CSV table of C-alpha atoms in Angstrom, one decimal:
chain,number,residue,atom,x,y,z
A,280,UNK,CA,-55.5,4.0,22.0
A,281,UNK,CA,-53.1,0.8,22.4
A,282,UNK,CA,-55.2,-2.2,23.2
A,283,UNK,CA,-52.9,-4.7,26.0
A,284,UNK,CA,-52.3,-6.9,23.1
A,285,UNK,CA,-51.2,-4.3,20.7
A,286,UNK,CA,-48.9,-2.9,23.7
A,287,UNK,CA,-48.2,-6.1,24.5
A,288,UNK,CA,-46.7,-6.5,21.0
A,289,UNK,CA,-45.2,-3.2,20.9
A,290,UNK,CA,-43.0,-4.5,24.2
A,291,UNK,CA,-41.9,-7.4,22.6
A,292,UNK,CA,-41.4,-6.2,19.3
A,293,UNK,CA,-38.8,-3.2,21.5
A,294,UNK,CA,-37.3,-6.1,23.6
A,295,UNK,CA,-36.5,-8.1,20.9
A,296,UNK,CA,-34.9,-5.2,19.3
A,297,UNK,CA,-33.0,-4.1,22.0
A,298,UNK,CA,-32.4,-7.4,22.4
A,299,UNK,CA,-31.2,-7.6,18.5
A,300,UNK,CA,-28.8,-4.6,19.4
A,301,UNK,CA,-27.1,-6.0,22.1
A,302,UNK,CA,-26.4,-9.3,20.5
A,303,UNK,CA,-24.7,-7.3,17.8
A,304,UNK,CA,-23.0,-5.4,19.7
A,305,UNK,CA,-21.2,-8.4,21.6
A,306,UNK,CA,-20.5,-10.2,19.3
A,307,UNK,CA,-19.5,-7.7,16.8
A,308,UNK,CA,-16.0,-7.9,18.2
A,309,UNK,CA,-16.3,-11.5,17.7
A,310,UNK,CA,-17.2,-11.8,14.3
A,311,UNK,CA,-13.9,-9.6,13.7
A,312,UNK,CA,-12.2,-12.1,15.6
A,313,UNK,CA,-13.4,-14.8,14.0
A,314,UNK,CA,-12.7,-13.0,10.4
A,315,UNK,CA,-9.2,-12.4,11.3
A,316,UNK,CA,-8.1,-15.9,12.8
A,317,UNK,CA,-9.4,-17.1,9.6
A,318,UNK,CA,-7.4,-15.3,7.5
A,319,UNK,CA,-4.3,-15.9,9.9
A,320,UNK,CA,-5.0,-19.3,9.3
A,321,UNK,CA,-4.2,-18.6,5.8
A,322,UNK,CA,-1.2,-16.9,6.7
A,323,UNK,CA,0.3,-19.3,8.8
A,324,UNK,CA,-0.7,-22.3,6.2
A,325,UNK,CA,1.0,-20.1,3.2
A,326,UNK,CA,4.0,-19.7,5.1
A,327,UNK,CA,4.8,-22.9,6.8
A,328,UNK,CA,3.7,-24.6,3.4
A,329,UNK,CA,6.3,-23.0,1.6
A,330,UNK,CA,9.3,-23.1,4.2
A,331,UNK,CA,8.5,-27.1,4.1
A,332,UNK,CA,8.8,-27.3,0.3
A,333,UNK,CA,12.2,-25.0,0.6
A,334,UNK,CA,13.7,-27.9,3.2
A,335,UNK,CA,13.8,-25.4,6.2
A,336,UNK,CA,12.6,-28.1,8.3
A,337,UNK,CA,11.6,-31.3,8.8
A,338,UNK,CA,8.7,-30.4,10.4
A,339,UNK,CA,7.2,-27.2,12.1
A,340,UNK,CA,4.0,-25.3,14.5
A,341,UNK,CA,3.1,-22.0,14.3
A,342,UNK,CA,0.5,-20.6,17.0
A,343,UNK,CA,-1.1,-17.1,17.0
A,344,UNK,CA,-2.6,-15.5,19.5
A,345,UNK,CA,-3.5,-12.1,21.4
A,346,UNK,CA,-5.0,-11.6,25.3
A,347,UNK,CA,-7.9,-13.9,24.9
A,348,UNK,CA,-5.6,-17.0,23.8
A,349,UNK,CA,-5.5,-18.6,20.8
A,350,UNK,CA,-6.6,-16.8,17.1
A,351,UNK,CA,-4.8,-19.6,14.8
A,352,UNK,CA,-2.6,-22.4,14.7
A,353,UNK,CA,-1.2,-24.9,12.0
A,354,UNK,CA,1.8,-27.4,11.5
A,355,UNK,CA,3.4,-28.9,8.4
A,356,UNK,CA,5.6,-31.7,7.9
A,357,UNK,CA,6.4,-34.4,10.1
A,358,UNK,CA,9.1,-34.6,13.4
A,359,UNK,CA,11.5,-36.0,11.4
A,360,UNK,CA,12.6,-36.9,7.8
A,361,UNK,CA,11.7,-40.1,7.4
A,362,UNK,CA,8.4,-41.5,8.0
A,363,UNK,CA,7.3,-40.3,11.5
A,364,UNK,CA,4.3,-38.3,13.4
A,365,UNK,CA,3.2,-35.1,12.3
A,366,UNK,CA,3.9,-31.9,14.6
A,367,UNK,CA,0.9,-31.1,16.9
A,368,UNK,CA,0.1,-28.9,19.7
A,369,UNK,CA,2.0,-31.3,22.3
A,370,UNK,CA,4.4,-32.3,20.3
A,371,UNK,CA,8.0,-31.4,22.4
A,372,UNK,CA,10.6,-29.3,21.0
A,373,UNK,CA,14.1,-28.0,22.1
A,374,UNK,CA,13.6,-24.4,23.0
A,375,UNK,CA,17.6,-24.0,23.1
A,376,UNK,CA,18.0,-20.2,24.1
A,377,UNK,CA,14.2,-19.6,24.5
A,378,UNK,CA,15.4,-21.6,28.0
A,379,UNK,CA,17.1,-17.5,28.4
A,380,UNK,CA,13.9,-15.4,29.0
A,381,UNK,CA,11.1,-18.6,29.7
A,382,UNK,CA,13.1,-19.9,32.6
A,383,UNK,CA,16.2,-17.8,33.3
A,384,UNK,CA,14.7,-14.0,32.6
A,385,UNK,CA,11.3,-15.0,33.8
A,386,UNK,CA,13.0,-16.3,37.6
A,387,UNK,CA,15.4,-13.0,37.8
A,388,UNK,CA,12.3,-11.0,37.4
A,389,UNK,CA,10.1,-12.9,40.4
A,390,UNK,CA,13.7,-12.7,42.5
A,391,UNK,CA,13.8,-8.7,41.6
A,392,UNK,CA,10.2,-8.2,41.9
A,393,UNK,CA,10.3,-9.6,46.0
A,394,UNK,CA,13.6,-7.4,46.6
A,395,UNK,CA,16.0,-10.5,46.6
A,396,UNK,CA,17.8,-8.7,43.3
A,397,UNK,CA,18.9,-5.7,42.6
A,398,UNK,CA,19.1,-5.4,38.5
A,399,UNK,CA,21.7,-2.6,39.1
A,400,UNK,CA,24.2,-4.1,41.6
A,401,UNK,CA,27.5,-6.1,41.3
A,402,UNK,CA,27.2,-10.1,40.4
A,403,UNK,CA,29.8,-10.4,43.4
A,404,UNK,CA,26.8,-9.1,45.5
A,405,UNK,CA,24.9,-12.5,44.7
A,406,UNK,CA,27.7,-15.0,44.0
A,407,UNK,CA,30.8,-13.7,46.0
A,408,UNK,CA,33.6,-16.2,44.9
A,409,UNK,CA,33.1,-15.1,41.3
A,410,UNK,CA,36.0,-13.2,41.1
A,411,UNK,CA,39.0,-12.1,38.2
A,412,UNK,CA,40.1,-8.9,36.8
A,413,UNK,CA,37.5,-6.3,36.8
A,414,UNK,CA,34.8,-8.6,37.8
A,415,UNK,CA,33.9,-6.3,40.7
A,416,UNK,CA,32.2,-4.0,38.3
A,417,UNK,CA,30.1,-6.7,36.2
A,418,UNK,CA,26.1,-5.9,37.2
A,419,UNK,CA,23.3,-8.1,37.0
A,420,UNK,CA,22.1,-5.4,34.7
A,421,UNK,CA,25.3,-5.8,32.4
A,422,UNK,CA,24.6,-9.7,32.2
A,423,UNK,CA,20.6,-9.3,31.2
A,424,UNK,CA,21.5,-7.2,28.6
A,425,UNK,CA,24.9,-9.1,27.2
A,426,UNK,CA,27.5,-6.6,28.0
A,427,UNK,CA,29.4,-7.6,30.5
A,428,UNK,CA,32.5,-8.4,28.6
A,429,UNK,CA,31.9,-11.8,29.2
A,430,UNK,CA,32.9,-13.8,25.4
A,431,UNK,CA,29.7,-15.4,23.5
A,432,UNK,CA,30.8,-19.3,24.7
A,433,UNK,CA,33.7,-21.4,24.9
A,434,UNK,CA,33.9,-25.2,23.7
A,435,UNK,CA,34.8,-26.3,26.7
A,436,UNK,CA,33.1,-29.5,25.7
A,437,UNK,CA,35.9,-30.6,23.9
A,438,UNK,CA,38.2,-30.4,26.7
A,439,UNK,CA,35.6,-32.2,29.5
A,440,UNK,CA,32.2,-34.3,29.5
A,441,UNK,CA,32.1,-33.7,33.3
A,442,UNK,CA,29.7,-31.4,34.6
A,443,UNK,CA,31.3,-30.3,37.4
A,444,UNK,CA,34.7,-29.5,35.4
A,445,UNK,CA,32.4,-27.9,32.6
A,446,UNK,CA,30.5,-26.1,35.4
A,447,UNK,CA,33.9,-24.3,36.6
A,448,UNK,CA,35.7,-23.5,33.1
A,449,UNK,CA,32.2,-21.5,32.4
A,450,UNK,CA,32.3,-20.1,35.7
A,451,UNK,CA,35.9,-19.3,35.9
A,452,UNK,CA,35.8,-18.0,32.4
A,453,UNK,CA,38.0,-14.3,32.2
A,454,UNK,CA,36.4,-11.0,30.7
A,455,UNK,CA,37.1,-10.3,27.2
A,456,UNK,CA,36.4,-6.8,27.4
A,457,UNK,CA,35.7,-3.9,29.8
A,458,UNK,CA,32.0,-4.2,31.4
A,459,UNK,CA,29.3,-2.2,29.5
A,460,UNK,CA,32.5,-1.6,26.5
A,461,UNK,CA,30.1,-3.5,23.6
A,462,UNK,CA,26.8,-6.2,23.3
A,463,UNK,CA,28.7,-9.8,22.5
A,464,UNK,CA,25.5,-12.0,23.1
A,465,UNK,CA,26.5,-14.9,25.6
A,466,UNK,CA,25.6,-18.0,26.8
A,467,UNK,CA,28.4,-17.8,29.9
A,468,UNK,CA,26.8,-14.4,30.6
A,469,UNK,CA,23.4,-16.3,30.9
A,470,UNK,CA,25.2,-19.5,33.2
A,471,UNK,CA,26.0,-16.8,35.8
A,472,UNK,CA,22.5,-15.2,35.5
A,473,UNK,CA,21.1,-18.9,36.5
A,474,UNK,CA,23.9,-19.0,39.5
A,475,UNK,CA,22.0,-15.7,40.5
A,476,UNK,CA,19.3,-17.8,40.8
A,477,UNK,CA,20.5,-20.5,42.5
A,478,UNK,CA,22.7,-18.5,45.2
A,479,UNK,CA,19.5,-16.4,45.5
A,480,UNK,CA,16.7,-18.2,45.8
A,481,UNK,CA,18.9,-21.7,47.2
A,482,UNK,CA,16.9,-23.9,44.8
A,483,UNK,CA,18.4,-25.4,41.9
A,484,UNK,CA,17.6,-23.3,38.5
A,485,UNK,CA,15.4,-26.0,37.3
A,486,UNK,CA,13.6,-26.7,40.4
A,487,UNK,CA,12.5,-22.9,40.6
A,488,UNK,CA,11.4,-22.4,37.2
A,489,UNK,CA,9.0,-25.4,37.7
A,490,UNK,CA,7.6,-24.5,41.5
A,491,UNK,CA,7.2,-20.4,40.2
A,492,UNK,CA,6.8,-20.2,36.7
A,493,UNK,CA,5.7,-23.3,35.1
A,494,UNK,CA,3.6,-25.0,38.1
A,495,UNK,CA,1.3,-21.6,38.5
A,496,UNK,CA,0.9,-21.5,34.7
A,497,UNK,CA,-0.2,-25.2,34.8
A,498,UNK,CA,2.4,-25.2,31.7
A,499,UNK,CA,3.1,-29.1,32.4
A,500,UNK,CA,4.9,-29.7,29.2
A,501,UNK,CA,7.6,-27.5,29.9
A,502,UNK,CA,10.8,-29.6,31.7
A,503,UNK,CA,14.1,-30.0,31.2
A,504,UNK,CA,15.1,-33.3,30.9
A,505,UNK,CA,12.0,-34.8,29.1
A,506,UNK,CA,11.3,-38.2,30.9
A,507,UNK,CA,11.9,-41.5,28.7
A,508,UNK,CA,8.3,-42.3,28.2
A,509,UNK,CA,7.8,-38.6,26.6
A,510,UNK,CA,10.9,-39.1,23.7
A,511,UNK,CA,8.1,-40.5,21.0
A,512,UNK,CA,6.8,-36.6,21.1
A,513,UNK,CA,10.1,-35.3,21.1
A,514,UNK,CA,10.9,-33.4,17.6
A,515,UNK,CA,14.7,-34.8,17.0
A,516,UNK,CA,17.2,-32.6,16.4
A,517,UNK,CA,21.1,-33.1,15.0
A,518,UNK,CA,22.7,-35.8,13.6
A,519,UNK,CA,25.8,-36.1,16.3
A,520,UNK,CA,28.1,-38.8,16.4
A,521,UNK,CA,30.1,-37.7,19.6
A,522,UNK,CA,26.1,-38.6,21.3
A,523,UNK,CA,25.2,-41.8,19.0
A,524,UNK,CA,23.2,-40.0,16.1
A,525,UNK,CA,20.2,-38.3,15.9
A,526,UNK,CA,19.7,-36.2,19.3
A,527,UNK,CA,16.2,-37.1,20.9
A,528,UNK,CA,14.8,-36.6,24.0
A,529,UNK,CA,17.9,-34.7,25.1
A,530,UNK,CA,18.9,-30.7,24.9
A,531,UNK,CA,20.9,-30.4,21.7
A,532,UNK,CA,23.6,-27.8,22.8
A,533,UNK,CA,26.5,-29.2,24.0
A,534,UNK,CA,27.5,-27.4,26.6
A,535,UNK,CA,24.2,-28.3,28.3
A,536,UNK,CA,24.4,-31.1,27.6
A,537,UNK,CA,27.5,-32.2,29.5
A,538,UNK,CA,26.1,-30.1,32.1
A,539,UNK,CA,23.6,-32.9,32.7
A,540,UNK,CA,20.9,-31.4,30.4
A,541,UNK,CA,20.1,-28.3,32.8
A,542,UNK,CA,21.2,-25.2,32.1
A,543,UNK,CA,20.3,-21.3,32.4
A,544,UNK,CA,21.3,-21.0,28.5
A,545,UNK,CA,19.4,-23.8,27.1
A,546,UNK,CA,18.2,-27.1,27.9
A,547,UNK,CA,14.1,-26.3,28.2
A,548,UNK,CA,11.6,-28.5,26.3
A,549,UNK,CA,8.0,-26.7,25.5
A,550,UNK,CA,5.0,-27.5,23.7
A,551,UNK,CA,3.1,-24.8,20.8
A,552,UNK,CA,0.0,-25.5,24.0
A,553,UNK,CA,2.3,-24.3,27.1
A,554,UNK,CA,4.1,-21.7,25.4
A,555,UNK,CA,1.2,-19.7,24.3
A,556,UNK,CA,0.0,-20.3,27.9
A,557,UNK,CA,3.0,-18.3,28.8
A,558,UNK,CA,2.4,-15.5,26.3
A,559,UNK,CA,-0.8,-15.2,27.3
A,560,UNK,CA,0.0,-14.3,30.9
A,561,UNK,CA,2.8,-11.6,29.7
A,562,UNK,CA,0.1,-10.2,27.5
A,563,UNK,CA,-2.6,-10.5,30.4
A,564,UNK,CA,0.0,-8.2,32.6
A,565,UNK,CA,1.5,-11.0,34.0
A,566,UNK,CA,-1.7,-13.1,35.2
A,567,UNK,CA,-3.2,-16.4,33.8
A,568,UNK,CA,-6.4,-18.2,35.1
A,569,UNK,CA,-6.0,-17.3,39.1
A,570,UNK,CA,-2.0,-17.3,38.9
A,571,UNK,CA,0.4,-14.3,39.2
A,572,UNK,CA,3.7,-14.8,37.9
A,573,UNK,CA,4.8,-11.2,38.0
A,574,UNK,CA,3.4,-7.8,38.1
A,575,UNK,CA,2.9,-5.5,35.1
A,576,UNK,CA,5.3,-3.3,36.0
A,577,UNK,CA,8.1,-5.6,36.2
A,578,UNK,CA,7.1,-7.1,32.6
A,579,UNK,CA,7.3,-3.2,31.2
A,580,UNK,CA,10.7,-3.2,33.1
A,581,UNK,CA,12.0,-5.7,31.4
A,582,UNK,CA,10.6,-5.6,28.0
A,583,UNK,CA,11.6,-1.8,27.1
A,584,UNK,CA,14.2,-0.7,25.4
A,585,UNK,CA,17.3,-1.1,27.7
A,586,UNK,CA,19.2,1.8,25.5
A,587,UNK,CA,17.2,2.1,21.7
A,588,UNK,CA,20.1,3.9,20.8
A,589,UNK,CA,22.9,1.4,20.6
A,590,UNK,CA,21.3,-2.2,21.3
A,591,UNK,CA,18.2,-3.8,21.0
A,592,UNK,CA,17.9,-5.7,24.6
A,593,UNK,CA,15.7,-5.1,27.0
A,594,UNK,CA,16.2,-7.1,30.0
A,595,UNK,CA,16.7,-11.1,28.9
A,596,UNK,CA,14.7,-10.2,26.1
A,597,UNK,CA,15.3,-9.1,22.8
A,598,UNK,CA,13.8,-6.5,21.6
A,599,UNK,CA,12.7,-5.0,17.6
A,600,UNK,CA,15.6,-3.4,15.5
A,601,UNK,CA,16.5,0.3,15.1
A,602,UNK,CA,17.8,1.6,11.9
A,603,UNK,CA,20.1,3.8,14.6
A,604,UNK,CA,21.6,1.3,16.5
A,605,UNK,CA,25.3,0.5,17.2
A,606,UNK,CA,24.8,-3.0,17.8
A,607,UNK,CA,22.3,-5.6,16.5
A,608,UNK,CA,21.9,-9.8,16.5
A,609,UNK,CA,21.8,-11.2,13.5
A,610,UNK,CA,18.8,-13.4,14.9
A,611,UNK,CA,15.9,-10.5,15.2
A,612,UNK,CA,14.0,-11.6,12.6
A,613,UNK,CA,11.5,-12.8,14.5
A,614,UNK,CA,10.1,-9.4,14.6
A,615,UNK,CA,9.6,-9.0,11.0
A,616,UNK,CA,9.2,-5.4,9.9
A,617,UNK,CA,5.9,-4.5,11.2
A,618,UNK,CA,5.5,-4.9,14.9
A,619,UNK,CA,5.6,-1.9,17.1
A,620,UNK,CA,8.2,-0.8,19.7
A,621,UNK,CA,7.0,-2.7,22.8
A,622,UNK,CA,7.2,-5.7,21.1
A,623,UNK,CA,9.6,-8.0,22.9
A,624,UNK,CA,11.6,-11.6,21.9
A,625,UNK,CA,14.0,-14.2,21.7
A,626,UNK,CA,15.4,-17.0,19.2
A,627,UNK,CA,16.4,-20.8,20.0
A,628,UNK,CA,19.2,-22.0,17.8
A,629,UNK,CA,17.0,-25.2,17.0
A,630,UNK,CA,14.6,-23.4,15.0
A,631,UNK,CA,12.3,-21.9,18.1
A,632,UNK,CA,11.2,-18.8,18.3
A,633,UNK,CA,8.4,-16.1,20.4
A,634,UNK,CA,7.2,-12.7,19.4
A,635,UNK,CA,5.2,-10.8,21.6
A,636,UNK,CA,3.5,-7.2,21.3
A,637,UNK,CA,1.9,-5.7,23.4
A,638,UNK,CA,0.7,-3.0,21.7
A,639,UNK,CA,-1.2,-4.7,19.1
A,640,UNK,CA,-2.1,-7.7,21.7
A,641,UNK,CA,-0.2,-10.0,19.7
A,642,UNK,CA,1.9,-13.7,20.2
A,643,UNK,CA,3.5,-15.4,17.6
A,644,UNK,CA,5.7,-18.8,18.6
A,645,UNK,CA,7.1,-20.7,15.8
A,646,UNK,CA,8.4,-24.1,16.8
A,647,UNK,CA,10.6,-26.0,14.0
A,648,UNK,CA,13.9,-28.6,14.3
A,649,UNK,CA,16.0,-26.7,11.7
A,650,UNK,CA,19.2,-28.3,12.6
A,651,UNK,CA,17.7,-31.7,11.6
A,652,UNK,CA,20.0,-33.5,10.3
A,653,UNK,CA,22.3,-30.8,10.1
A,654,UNK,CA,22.8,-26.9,11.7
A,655,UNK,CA,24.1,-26.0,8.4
A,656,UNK,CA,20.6,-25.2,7.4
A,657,UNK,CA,20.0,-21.6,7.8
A,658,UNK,CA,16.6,-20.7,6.2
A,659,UNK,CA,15.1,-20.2,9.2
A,660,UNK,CA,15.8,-16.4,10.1
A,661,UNK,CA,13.6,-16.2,6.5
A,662,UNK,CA,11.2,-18.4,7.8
A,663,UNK,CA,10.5,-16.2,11.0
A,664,UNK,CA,10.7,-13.2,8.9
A,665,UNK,CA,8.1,-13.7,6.6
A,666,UNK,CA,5.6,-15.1,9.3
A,667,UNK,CA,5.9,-12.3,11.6
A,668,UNK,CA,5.1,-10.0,8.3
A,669,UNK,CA,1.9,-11.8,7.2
A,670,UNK,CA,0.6,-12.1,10.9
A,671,UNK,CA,1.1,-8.4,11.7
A,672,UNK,CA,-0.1,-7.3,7.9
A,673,UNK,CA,-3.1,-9.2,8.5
A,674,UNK,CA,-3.7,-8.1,11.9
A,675,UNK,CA,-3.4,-4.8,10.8
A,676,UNK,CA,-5.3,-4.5,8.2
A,677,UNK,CA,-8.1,-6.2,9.4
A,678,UNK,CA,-7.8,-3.4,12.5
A,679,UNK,CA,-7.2,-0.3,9.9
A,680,UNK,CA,-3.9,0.4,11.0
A,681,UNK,CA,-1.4,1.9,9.5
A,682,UNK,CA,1.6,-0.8,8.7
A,683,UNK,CA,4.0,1.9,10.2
A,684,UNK,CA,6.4,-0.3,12.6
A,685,UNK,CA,6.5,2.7,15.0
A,686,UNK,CA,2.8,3.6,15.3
A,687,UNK,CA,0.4,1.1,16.9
């Protein structure tokens, strides 16, 4: 027979291992967290390490992540190539054509998502005086997914600096081909996806993106047109004469440039901190803290496949090679070789870049200033490459998966 102490005991003693038990088993998951960020660390040191030594970049930051936020970050060099500060979590960069799916996809979705767009209609529906041969059958699907036979861009810089002249040779620019004919990524196709916008909503682009996407997200280091007091953050970009040398503080393509530095094709500056903000709500199904930006639905909408067989576009976004397809950009490295079929994302000609997959709850954003001094430098498609592969080798190893690209 127990004595009260004895039982007494023999309750503690069970508490404390049930106790024991459910400690483990929260923070199991944890502990494998905490395993694998440190070995992404690695990863992300290894790689950046070695694209600095090859001259990719002046400098560079890499941040990891899945559902929960952050798993591992790192940076390497410094913003420029002289003597300057070293990249950090707030440092600025030029997103150049991650300004397509953070701003410009991102607002068509909210505009289709409230029944203001139709993805499937005619552009004319939305922006009536846009008109020229076979025009009429251009949809605001066809522009999303870069084939509406509208050419890649024109350098209609070099014939005005005014914004309003540049404004109307992009909008007045002809067809080069048939709507839906071929996929001939381009920025003029993305200029009338922000007049969409505009005509739509009857904000300016940049005004929208700020009150619906970035304002909710409380990502307030995302702007165009950094203010004067921010430039000292500001990774530079190209040496250009035309602008007085090295381009700071301002958006580095030209055409955006003239356009007054905002623009539905480029012109966003970002921080490694906001951006994995965003790609936390798209992994999150669209939610962040108390905000909704858009509903799950619409994110699987415009994430999937628009047509696996001959492109790889979803909707704004950019989506994982296929061995099968017809058409391909050369800038889809940022998938690597590993991530699964619902990963989705985009390149900046600067040297920017998101990944995001769903399927293994996974974010990788590599900011860098390739084009510093010069756009000639092109190592940064290898660069993307081989970070996506040690992230998603990692990640899956340390899950037991199989390294398969088209199983989870």
């Amino acid at each position: 027979m127990l004595t009260p102490r004895l039982l007494a005991v023999g309750v503690w003693a069970a508490t404390l291992t049930a106790c024991a038990s459910s400690f483990r088993a929260s923070t199991g998951p944890d502990v494998a967290r905490n395993q694998l960020a440190r070995e992404l660390r690695d990863s992300v040191a290894r790689v950046l390490k070695a694209a600095r030594k090859d001259r990719a970049f002046p400098g560079a930051y890499a941040v990891v992540g899945d559902s929960r936020g952050v798993l591992a970050q790192g940076s390497i060099g410094r913003l420029d190539w002289t003597k300057s500060p070293k990249p950090n979590a707030h440092t600025l960069w030029d997103l150049a054509s991650l300004t397509k799916v953070i701003g410009t996809t991102t607002a068509l979705a909210q505009l289709v998502e409230r029944g203001l767009v139709d993805v499937e209609a005619p552009v004319q529906r939305y922006v009536p005086d846009w008109t020229g041969p076979q025009q009429d059958s251009v949809t605001v699907r066809h522009l999303l997914t870069h084939r509406s036979g509208l050419p890649s861009f024109r350098p209609y810089d070099t014939l005005t600096h005014n914004a309003d002249s540049l404004a109307e040779l992009l909008f007045r620019t002809p067809l080069s081909v048939a709507p839906g004919e071929r996929m001939v990524y381009s920025d003029i196709g993305a200029f009338m996806m922000g007049r969409i916008v505009e005509q739509v909503s009857g904000m300016r682009l940049d005004q929208f993106v700020a009150a619906n996407v970035f304002a909710p997200l409380a990502m307030y280091e995302t702007m165009f047109r950094p203010a004067a007091f921010t430039h000292d953050r500001v990774a530079p970009t190209e040496l250009d004469t035309l602008r007085g040398g090295l381009v700071r503080g301002v958006v580095h393509d030209e055409r955006a440039y003239y356009l007054g530095g905002v623009a539905a094709h480029a012109g966003l500056f970002s921080t490694a901190f906001d951006l994995g903000r965003y790609a936390t709500m798209m992994l999150r199904g669209g939610t962040l803290d108390s905000a909704r930006v858009l509903q799950p639905e619409t994110i699987a909408r415009f994430t999937a496949y628009a047509d696996s067989a001959t492109y790889n576009r979803g909707l704004g976004w950019q989506k994982p090679d296929r061995a099968e397809m017809l058409y391909k950009t050369p800038s889809s490295s940022w998938a690597g070789q590993f991530m699964t079929a619902t990963a989705f994302g985009h390149t900046g000609f600067t040297g920017t870049s998101i990944a995001i997959d769903p399927t293994l709850d996974l974010y990788i954003i590599l900011l860098s200033n390739r084009v510093n001094p010069t756009r000639a430098n092109n190592k940064i498609g290898g660069v993307r490459n081989r970070l996506a592969d040690a992230v998603v080798t990692a990640l899956r190893r340390q899950r037991g998966l199989t390294m398969n690209a088209s199983a989870p």
